[in-house]
Coordinates of C-alpha atoms and ligand atoms in Angstrom, one line a residue:
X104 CA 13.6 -1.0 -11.6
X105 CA 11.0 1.4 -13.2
X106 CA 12.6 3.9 -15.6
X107 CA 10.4 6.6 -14.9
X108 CA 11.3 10.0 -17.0
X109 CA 10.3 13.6 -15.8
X110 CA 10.1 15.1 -18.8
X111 CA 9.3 18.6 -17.2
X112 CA 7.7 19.7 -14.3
X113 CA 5.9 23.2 -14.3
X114 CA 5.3 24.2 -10.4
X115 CA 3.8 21.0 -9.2
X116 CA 2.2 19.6 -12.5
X117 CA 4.1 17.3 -14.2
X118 CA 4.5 15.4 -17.4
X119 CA 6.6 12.3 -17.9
X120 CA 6.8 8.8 -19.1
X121 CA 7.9 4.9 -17.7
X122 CA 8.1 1.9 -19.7
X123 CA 6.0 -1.5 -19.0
X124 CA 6.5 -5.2 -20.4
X125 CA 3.5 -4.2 -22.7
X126 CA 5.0 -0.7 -23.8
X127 CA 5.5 3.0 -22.9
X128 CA 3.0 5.2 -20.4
X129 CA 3.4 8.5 -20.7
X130 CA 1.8 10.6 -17.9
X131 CA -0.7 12.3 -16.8
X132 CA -2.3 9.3 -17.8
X133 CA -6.3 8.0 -17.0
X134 CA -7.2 4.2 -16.7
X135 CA -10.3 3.4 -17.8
X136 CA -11.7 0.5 -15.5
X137 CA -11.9 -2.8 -16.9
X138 CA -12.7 -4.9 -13.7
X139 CA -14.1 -8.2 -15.3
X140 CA -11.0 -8.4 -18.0
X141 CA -13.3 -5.8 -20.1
X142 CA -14.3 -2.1 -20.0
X143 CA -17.7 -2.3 -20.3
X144 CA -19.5 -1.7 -23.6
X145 CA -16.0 -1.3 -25.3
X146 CA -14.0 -3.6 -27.5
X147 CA -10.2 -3.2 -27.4
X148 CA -10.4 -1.6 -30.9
X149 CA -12.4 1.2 -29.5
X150 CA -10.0 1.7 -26.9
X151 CA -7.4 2.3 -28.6
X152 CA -9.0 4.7 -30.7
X153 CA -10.3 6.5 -27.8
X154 CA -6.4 6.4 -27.1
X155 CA -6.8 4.4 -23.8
X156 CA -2.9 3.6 -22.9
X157 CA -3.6 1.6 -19.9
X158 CA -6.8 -0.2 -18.6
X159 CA -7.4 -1.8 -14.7
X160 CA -8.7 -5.1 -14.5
X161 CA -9.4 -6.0 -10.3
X162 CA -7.6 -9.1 -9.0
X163 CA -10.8 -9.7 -6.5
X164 CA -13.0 -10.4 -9.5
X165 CA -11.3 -12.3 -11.7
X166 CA -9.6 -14.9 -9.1
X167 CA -13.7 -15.5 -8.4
X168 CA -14.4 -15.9 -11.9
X169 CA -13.2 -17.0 -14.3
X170 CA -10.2 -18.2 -12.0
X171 CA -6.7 -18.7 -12.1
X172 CA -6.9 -21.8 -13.5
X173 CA -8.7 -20.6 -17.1
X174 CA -6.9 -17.1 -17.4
X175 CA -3.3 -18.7 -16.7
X176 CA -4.2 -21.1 -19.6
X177 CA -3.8 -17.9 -22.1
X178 CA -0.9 -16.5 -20.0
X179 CA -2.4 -13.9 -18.7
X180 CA -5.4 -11.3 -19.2
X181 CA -3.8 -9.7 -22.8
X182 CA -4.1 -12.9 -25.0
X183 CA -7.6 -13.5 -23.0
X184 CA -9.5 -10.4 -23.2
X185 CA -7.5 -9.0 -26.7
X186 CA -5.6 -6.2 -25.2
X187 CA -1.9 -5.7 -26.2
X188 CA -1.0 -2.5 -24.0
X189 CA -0.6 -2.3 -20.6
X190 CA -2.7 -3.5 -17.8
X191 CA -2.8 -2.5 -14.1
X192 CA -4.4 -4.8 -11.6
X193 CA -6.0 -3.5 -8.1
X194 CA -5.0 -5.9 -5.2
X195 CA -8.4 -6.5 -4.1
X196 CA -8.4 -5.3 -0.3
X197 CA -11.0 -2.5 -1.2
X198 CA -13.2 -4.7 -3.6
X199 CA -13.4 -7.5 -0.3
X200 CA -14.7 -4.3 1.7
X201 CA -17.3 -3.0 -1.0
X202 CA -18.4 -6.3 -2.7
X203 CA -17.7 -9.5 -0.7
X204 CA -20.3 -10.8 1.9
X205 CA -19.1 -12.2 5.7
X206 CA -15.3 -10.8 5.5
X207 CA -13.3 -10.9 8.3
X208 CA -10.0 -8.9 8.5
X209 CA -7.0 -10.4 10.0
X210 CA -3.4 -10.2 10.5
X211 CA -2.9 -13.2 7.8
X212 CA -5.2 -11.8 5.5
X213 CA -9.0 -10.8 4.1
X214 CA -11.0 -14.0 5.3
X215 CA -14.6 -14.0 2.6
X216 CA -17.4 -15.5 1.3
X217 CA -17.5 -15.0 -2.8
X218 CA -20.3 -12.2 -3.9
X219 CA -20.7 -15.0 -6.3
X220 CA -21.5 -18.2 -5.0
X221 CA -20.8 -18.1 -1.3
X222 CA -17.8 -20.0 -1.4
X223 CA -15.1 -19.1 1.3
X224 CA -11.7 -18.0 0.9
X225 CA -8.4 -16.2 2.5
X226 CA -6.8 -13.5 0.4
X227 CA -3.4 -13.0 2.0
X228 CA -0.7 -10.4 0.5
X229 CA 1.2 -13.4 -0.9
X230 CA -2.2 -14.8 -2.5
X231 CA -3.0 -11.3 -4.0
X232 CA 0.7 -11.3 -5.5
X233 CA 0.4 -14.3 -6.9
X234 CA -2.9 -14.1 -8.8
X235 CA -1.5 -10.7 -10.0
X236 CA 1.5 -12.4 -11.7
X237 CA -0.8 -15.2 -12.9
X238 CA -3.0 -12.2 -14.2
X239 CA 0.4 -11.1 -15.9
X240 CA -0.4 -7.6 -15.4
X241 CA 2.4 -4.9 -15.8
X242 CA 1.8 -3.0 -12.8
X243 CA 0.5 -4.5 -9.8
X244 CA -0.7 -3.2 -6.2
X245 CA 0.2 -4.3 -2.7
X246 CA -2.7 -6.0 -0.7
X247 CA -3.8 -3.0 1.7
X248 CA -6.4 -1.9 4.2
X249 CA -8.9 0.8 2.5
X250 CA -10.8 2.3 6.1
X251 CA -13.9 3.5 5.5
X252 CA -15.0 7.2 5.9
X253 CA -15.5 8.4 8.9
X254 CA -12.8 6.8 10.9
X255 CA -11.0 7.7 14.3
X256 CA -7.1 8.5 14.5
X257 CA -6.8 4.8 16.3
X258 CA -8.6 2.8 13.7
X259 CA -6.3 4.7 11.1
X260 CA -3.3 4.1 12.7
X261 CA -4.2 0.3 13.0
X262 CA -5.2 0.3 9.4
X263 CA -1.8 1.8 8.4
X264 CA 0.6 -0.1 10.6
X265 CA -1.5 -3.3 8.9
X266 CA -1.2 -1.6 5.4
X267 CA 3.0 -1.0 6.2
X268 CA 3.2 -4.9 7.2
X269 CA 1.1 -6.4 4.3
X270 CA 3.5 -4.1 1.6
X271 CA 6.8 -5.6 3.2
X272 CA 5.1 -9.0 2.6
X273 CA 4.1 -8.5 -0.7
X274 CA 7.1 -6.8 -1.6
X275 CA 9.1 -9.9 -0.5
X276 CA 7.1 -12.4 -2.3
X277 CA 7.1 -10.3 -5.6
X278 CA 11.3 -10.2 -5.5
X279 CA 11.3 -14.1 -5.1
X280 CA 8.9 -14.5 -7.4
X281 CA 9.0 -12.1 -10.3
X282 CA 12.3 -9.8 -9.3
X283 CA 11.2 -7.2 -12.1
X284 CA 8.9 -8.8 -14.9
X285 CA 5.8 -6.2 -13.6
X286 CA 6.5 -3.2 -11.3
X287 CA 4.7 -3.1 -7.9
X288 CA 3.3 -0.4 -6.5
X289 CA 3.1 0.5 -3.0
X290 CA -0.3 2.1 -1.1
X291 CA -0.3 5.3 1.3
X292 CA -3.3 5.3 3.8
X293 CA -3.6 7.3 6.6
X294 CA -7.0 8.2 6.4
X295 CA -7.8 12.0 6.7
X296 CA -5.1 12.6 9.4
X297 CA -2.2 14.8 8.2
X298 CA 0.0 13.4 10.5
X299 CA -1.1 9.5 9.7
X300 CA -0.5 10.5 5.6
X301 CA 3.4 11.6 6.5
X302 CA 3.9 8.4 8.5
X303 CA 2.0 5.6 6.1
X304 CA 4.1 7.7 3.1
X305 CA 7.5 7.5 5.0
X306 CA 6.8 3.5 6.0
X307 CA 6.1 2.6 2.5
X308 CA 8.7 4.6 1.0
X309 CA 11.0 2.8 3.9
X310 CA 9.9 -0.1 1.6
X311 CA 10.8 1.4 -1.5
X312 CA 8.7 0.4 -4.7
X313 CA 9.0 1.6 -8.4
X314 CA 5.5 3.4 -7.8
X315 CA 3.4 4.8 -5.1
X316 CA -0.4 4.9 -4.9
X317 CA -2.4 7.2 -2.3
X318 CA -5.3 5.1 -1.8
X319 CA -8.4 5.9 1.2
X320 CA -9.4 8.7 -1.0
X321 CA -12.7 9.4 -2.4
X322 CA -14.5 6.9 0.1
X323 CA -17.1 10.0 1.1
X324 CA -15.0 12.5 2.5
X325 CA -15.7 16.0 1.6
X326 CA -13.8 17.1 -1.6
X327 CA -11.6 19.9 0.7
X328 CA -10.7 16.9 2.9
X329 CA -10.0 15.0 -0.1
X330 CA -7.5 17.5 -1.5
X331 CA -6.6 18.6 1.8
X332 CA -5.0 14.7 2.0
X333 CA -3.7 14.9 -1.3
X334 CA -1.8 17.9 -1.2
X335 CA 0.2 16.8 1.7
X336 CA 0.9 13.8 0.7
X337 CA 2.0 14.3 -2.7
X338 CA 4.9 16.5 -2.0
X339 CA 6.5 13.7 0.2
X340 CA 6.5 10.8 -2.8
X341 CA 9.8 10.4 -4.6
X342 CA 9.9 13.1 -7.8
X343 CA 11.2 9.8 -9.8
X344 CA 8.5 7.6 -9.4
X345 CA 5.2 7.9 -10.7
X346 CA 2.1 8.7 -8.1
X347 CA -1.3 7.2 -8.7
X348 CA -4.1 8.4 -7.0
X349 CA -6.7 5.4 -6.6
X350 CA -10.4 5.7 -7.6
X351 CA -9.8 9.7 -8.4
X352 CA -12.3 11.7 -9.9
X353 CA -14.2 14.0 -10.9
X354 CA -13.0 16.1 -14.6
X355 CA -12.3 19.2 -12.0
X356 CA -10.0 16.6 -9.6
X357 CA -8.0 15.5 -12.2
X358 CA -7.4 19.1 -13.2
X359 CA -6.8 19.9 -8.9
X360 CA -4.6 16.2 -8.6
X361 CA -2.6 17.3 -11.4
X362 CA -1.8 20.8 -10.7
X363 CA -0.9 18.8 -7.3
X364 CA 2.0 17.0 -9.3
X365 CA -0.4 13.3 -9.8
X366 CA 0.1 11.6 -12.7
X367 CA -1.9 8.3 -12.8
X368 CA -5.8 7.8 -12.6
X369 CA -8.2 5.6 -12.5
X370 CA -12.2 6.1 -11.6
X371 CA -15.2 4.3 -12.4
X372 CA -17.2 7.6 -13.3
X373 CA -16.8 7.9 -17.5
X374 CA -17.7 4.4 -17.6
X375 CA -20.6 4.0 -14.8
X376 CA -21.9 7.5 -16.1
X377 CA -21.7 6.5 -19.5
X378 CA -24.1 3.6 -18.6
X379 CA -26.5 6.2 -17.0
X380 CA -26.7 8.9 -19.5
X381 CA -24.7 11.2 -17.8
X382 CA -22.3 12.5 -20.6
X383 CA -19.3 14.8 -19.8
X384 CA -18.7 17.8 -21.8
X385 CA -16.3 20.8 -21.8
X386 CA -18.8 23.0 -19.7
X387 CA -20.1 19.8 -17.5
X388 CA -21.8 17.4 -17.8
X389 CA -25.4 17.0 -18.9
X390 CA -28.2 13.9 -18.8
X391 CA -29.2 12.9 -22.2
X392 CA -32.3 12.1 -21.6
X393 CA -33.3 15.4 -20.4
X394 CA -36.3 16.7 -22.7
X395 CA -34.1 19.5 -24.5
X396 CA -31.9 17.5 -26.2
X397 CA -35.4 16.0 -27.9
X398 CA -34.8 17.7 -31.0
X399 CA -30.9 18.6 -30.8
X400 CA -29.2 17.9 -33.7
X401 CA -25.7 18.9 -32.4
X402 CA -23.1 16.4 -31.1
X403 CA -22.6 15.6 -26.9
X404 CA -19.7 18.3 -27.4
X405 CA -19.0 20.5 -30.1
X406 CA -15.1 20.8 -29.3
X407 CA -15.2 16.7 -29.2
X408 CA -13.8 14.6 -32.3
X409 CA -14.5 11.2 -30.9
X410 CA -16.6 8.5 -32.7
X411 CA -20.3 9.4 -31.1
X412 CA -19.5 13.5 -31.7
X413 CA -18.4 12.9 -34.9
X414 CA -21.8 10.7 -36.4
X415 CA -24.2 11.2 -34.2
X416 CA -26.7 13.8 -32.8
X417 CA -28.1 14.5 -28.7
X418 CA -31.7 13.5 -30.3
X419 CA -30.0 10.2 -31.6
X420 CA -28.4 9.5 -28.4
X421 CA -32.1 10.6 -25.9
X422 CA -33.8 8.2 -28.1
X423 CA -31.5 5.3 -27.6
X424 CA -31.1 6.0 -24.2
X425 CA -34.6 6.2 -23.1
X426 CA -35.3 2.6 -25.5
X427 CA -32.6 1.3 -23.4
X428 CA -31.2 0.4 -26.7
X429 CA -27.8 -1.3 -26.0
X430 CA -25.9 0.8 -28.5
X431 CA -26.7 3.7 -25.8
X432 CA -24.1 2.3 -23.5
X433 CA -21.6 1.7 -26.0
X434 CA -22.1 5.3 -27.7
X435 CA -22.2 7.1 -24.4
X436 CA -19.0 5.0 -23.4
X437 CA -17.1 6.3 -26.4
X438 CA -17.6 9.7 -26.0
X439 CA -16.8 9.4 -21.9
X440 CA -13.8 7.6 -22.3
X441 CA -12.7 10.0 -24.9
X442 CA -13.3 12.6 -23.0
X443 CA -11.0 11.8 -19.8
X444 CA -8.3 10.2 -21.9
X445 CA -8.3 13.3 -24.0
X446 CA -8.3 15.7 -20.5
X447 CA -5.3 14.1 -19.3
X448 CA -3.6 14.1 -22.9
X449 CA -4.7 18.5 -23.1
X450 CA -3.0 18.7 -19.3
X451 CA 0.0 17.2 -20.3
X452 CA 0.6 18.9 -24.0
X453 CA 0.2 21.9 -21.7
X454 CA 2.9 21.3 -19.0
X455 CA 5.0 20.8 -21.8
X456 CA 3.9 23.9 -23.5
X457 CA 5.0 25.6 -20.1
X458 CA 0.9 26.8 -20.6
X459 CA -1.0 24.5 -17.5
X460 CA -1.8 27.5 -15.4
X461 CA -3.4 29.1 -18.9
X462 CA -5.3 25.8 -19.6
X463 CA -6.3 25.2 -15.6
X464 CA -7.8 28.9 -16.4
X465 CA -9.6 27.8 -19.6
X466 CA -10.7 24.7 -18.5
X467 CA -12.9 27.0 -15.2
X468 CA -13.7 29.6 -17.7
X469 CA -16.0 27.3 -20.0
X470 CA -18.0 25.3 -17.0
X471 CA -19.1 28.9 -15.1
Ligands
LIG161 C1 -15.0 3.7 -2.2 C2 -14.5 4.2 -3.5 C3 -14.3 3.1 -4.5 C4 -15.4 5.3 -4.1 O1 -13.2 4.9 -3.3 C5 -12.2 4.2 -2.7 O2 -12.3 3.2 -2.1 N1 -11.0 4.9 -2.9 C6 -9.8 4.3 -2.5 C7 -9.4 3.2 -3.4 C8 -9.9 2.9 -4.7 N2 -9.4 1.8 -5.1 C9 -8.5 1.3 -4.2 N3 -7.7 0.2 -4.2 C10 -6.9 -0.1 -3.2 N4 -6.1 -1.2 -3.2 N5 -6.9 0.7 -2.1 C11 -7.7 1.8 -2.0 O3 -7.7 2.5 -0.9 C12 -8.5 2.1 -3.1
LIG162 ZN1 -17.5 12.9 -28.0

């Protein structure tokens, strides 16, 4: 079982800490994504010095390519892609619904055509669990249903009830098959329905898993509705297990998710933004290749101390960017990555300074 400490909780927000085969977590913490066994533009080295704990690697991506077959021969993803901490894998039921071509949903599983060469295939729960384990990731995700945004009540209840039967299945094949090498997490939909939230939280708790994950968020809903979800959900997870919010957010959500009492992340946006000059700094974020950074010899962020802040100018970084150099990527990477893992390390030094309302406060004050 998942040893998951609250070290102290200060109204909702929370800090605390779990141990994985691949070493401690200590929360709130953010994933960078890593979905093709690398975090794009980063080596593991600069990961680590970014302070990146925990990366996620996506199971839909790399069962397609390179396989099984190749990443089983180096026992997993850590001895193939260099990373010795932890790795969490996604399950692959929302990558189907945003990547693959010709997918048919059915009770067995996600019936597809590859993205990659057309080939067809049948992701079931059981198949998801297993190329997770082969993947020999430390935490790993029950196959689920992500429903798109807008949906009707019916269509979310449908989605649920298939979401509550594909966790019992996974759950079962993990115990026979692992019983404790990895900790499997289970997946609250409900779309934006109050009531559908309380029931898919209550069914997969009825399950009972180390870890819970709210997934079905941030798939276009309006940010109230987004919160809206959160907040009631949140309250209803077990204070002794750690709560992941999946594909969450934006610098001022994390702040919101944690106050909220989240404590695991993971978004696309440092990376993705990194890759299209749009840098995050302490009073937002700004576009590098906007004409008044042209002669600016300051740093992305004064109150930053990562790699690109420390060495390198805004008029080093506009000129790269707009030559498409390649060290563009990797600079602006640094500096995003930094700047999330180093949010969520600020939030929790604060809750246990007993200071996160003061530092929620700051944190407004300098984007007005
Ligand atoms: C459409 C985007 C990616 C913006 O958001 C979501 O889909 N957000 C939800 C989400 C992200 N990752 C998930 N993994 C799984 N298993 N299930 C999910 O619901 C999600
Ligand atoms: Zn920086």
């Amino acid at each position: 079982m998942i040893d998951f400490k609250l070290i102290v909780q200060s109204e909702n927000a929370r800090a605390g800490e779990f141990h994985t085969a691949h070493g401690k977590i200590t929360t709130p913490v953010f994933m960078p994504v890593g979905t093709q066994a690398t975090v794009k533009a980063l080596t593991p080295e600069e990961l680590k010095e970014v302070g990146a704990q925990i990366i996620l690697g996506n199971t839909y991506h790399l069962y397609l390519r390179p396989g099984t077959e190749i990443v089983g021969r180096f026992e997993g993803l850590h001895r193939f892609m260099h990373w010795e901490r932890p790795i969490l894998t996604d399950s692959g039921g929302f990558q189907v619904f945003s990547l693959a071509k010709l997918r048919k949903l059915t009770e067995k599983g996600y019936q597809f055509q590859s993205h990659i060469d057309g080939s067809r295939h049948l992701f079931t729960p059981e198949k998801s669990i297993e190329v997770q384990i082969c993947l020999n990731s430390d935490i790993i995700m029950c196959l689920d249903q992500c429903l798109e945004y807008p949906a009707t009540h019916e269509q979310a209840v449908e989605a649920l009830e298939l979401t509550t039967r594909w966790a019992q299945r996974c759950k079962e094949y993990w115990e026979a098959e692992t019983g404790g090498l990895n900790h499997l997490f289970g997946i609250v939909q409900g779309g934006m329905f109050t009531d559908l939230r309380q029931r898919s939280a209550e069914e997969i708790m009825g399950i009972d898993f180390p870890g819970y994950a709210i997934g079905g968020l941030s798939v276009g809903e309006p940010k109230e509705l987004m919160m809206e979800m959160a907040a009631h959900t949140l309250p209803l997870l077990p204070a002794d297990r750690p709560r992941y919010i999946m594909g969450v957010g934006t610098p001022e959500d994390l702040v919101e998710l944690v106050d909220l009492g989240a404590d695991m992340f993971d978004c696309v946006m440092p990376t993705r933004n990194a890759r299209n000059g749009q840098l995050f700094t302490e009073r937002g974020t700004i576009n590098i290749c906007n004409a008044r950074f042209r002669e600016d010899e300051g740093p992305v962020d004064t109150s930053c101390s990562c790699y690109t802040c420390r060495h390198y100018s805004r008029a080093y970084l506009r000129h790269l960017y707009t030559a498409r150099e390649i060290l563009a990527y990797r600079l602006n990477t640094i500096h995003n990555v930094h700047y999330y893992v180093n949010l969520v390390k600020e939030m929790r030094e604060a809750i246990l300074a007993g200071r996160f309302d003061r530092f929620k406060k700051a944190f407004y004050s300098k984007r007005q």
